[in-house]
PDB file of C-alpha atoms in Angstrom:
ATOM      1  CA  MET A   1      -9.027  12.936  34.674  1.00 54.00           C
ATOM      2  CA  SER A   2      -6.690  10.595  36.841  1.00 71.00           C
ATOM      3  CA  ARG A   3      -5.487   7.316  35.020  1.00 87.00           C
ATOM      4  CA  ILE A   4      -5.261   4.264  37.150  1.00 92.00           C
ATOM      5  CA  CYS A   5      -2.824   1.497  37.353  1.00 94.00           C
ATOM      6  CA  ARG A   6      -4.510  -1.640  38.939  1.00 95.00           C
ATOM      7  CA  PHE A   7      -2.401  -4.100  39.965  1.00 97.00           C
ATOM      8  CA  THR A   8      -3.486  -7.813  40.097  1.00 97.00           C
ATOM      9  CA  VAL A   9      -2.474 -10.057  42.583  1.00 97.00           C
ATOM     10  CA  PRO A  10       0.163 -12.093  40.831  1.00 96.00           C
ATOM     11  CA  ALA A  11       1.524  -8.834  40.452  1.00 97.00           C
ATOM     12  CA  SER A  12       1.518  -7.759  44.250  1.00 97.00           C
ATOM     13  CA  ARG A  13       3.086 -10.827  44.565  1.00 97.00           C
ATOM     14  CA  ASP A  14       5.956 -10.504  42.421  1.00 97.00           C
ATOM     15  CA  ILE A  15       6.838  -6.874  43.412  1.00 97.00           C
ATOM     16  CA  GLU A  16       6.795  -7.959  47.350  1.00 97.00           C
ATOM     17  CA  SER A  17       9.260 -11.032  46.377  1.00 96.00           C
ATOM     18  CA  ILE A  18      11.366  -8.425  44.750  1.00 96.00           C
ATOM     19  CA  MET A  19      11.556  -6.141  47.256  1.00 96.00           C
ATOM     20  CA  ASP A  20      12.357  -8.982  49.743  1.00 97.00           C
ATOM     21  CA  TYR A  21      15.058  -9.712  47.724  1.00 96.00           C
ATOM     22  CA  ILE A  22      16.278  -6.133  47.121  1.00 96.00           C
ATOM     23  CA  ALA A  23      15.805  -5.810  50.808  1.00 97.00           C
ATOM     24  CA  ASP A  24      18.359  -8.916  51.917  1.00 97.00           C
ATOM     25  CA  ARG A  25      21.172  -7.702  49.506  1.00 96.00           C
ATOM     26  CA  SER A  26      21.132  -4.131  49.346  1.00 96.00           C
ATOM     27  CA  GLY A  27      18.613  -2.927  52.406  1.00 96.00           C
ATOM     28  CA  PHE A  28      15.428  -1.629  52.866  1.00 96.00           C
ATOM     29  CA  ASP A  29      16.338   1.917  51.235  1.00 97.00           C
ATOM     30  CA  ALA A  30      17.115   0.307  48.024  1.00 96.00           C
ATOM     31  CA  ALA A  31      13.710  -1.790  48.072  1.00 96.00           C
ATOM     32  CA  GLU A  32      11.716   1.244  48.990  1.00 96.00           C
ATOM     33  CA  SER A  33      13.153   3.228  46.049  1.00 96.00           C
ATOM     34  CA  PHE A  34      12.390  -0.020  43.295  1.00 95.00           C
ATOM     35  CA  LEU A  35       9.147   0.285  44.778  1.00 95.00           C
ATOM     36  CA  LYS A  36       8.800   4.190  44.089  1.00 96.00           C
ATOM     37  CA  ARG A  37      10.081   3.618  40.810  1.00 96.00           C
ATOM     38  CA  ILE A  38       7.470   0.982  39.878  1.00 96.00           C
ATOM     39  CA  ASN A  39       4.705   3.095  40.858  1.00 94.00           C
ATOM     40  CA  ALA A  40       6.155   6.068  38.890  1.00 95.00           C
ATOM     41  CA  LYS A  41       6.744   3.966  35.914  1.00 96.00           C
ATOM     42  CA  CYS A  42       3.082   2.681  36.149  1.00 94.00           C
ATOM     43  CA  GLN A  43       1.408   5.911  36.469  1.00 93.00           C
ATOM     44  CA  THR A  44       3.323   6.779  33.304  1.00 94.00           C
ATOM     45  CA  LEU A  45       2.399   3.767  31.306  1.00 95.00           C
ATOM     46  CA  SER A  46      -1.273   4.260  32.784  1.00 94.00           C
ATOM     47  CA  LYS A  47      -1.309   7.729  30.982  1.00 93.00           C
ATOM     48  CA  PHE A  48       0.764   6.389  27.565  1.00 93.00           C
ATOM     49  CA  PRO A  49      -0.356   2.634  27.404  1.00 92.00           C
ATOM     50  CA  ASN A  50       1.306   2.216  24.071  1.00 92.00           C
ATOM     51  CA  MET A  51       4.628   3.195  25.301  1.00 93.00           C
ATOM     52  CA  GLY A  52       5.564  -0.390  26.233  1.00 93.00           C
ATOM     53  CA  ARG A  53       6.467  -3.146  23.573  1.00 96.00           C
ATOM     54  CA  GLN A  54       3.306  -5.318  22.089  1.00 96.00           C
ATOM     55  CA  ARG A  55       3.901  -8.732  23.398  1.00 95.00           C
ATOM     56  CA  ASP A  56       1.299 -11.074  21.850  1.00 92.00           C
ATOM     57  CA  GLU A  57       3.767 -13.671  21.280  1.00 92.00           C
ATOM     58  CA  LEU A  58       3.218 -14.216  24.868  1.00 92.00           C
ATOM     59  CA  MET A  59      -0.434 -13.196  25.597  1.00 91.00           C
ATOM     60  CA  GLU A  60      -2.982 -11.360  23.295  1.00 92.00           C
ATOM     61  CA  ASN A  61      -2.934  -7.447  24.390  1.00 93.00           C
ATOM     62  CA  VAL A  62      -0.516  -7.574  26.461  1.00 96.00           C
ATOM     63  CA  ARG A  63       2.980  -5.153  26.598  1.00 97.00           C
ATOM     64  CA  SER A  64       5.981  -5.129  28.389  1.00 96.00           C
ATOM     65  CA  PHE A  65       8.168  -2.146  29.538  1.00 97.00           C
ATOM     66  CA  PRO A  66      11.343  -2.604  31.706  1.00 96.00           C
ATOM     67  CA  ILE A  67      12.719  -1.327  34.582  1.00 94.00           C
ATOM     68  CA  ASP A  68      16.106  -2.208  35.892  1.00 89.00           C
ATOM     69  CA  ASP A  69      16.407  -5.819  35.007  1.00 92.00           C
ATOM     70  CA  TYR A  70      12.392  -6.693  35.316  1.00 96.00           C
ATOM     71  CA  LEU A  71       9.835  -6.481  32.907  1.00 97.00           C
ATOM     72  CA  ILE A  72       6.158  -4.980  33.812  1.00 97.00           C
ATOM     73  CA  PHE A  73       3.334  -6.635  31.898  1.00 97.00           C
ATOM     74  CA  TYR A  74       0.162  -4.737  31.295  1.00 97.00           C
ATOM     75  CA  SER A  75      -2.546  -4.380  29.459  1.00 96.00           C
ATOM     76  CA  SER A  76      -4.826  -1.599  28.913  1.00 94.00           C
ATOM     77  CA  ILE A  77      -8.125  -1.109  30.289  1.00 93.00           C
ATOM     78  CA  GLU A  78     -10.675   1.770  29.811  1.00 90.00           C
ATOM     79  CA  ALA A  79      -9.539   3.697  32.903  1.00 91.00           C
ATOM     80  CA  GLY A  80      -5.777   3.245  32.645  1.00 93.00           C
ATOM     81  CA  ILE A  81      -3.713   0.001  32.874  1.00 97.00           C
ATOM     82  CA  GLN A  82      -3.922  -3.326  34.683  1.00 97.00           C
ATOM     83  CA  VAL A  83      -0.325  -4.839  35.548  1.00 97.00           C
ATOM     84  CA  LEU A  84      -0.292  -8.347  35.331  1.00 97.00           C
ATOM     85  CA  ARG A  85       3.049  -9.156  36.382  1.00 96.00           C
ATOM     86  CA  VAL A  86       6.640  -7.875  37.102  1.00 97.00           C
ATOM     87  CA  VAL A  87       9.150 -10.218  36.603  1.00 96.00           C
ATOM     88  CA  SER A  88      13.037 -10.704  35.895  1.00 93.00           C
ATOM     89  CA  GLY A  89      14.146 -10.087  32.597  1.00 88.00           C
ATOM     90  CA  TYR A  90      15.836 -13.420  32.580  1.00 89.00           C
ATOM     91  CA  ARG A  91      12.855 -15.756  33.138  1.00 87.00           C
ATOM     92  CA  ASP A  92      11.396 -17.787  30.673  1.00 88.00           C
ATOM     93  CA  LEU A  93       8.516 -15.699  29.375  1.00 90.00           C
ATOM     94  CA  GLU A  94       7.076 -17.992  27.429  1.00 89.00           C
ATOM     95  CA  ASN A  95       6.724 -20.598  30.436  1.00 89.00           C
ATOM     96  CA  LEU A  96       5.441 -17.824  32.878  1.00 86.00           C
ATOM     97  CA  PHE A  97       2.420 -16.930  30.331  1.00 85.00           C
ATOM     98  CA  SER A  98       1.448 -20.568  29.294  1.00 82.00           C
ATOM     99  CA  ASP A  99      -0.435 -21.147  32.564  1.00 65.00           C
TER     100      ASP A  99
END
């Protein structure tokens, strides 16, 4: 049975912003490559949701997994995972999840 990877609206906006940033600095091909890596990693995480680091200090039942200089924040759902945010690892993460 195939597992799903659902993206929230904030996660989709995060990815779009990251792709715009990469495209501006390194070109469209680099941005597209990043998107492919994000999608591949999320598919892997949907099959093995416990791979990521538990991040209960930020939000209950949230995990993170690094990809380049970014972190994928997700939670397990019955059919796979739900990606909550994709952000730079240099951001103030406590502030990000306090909203």
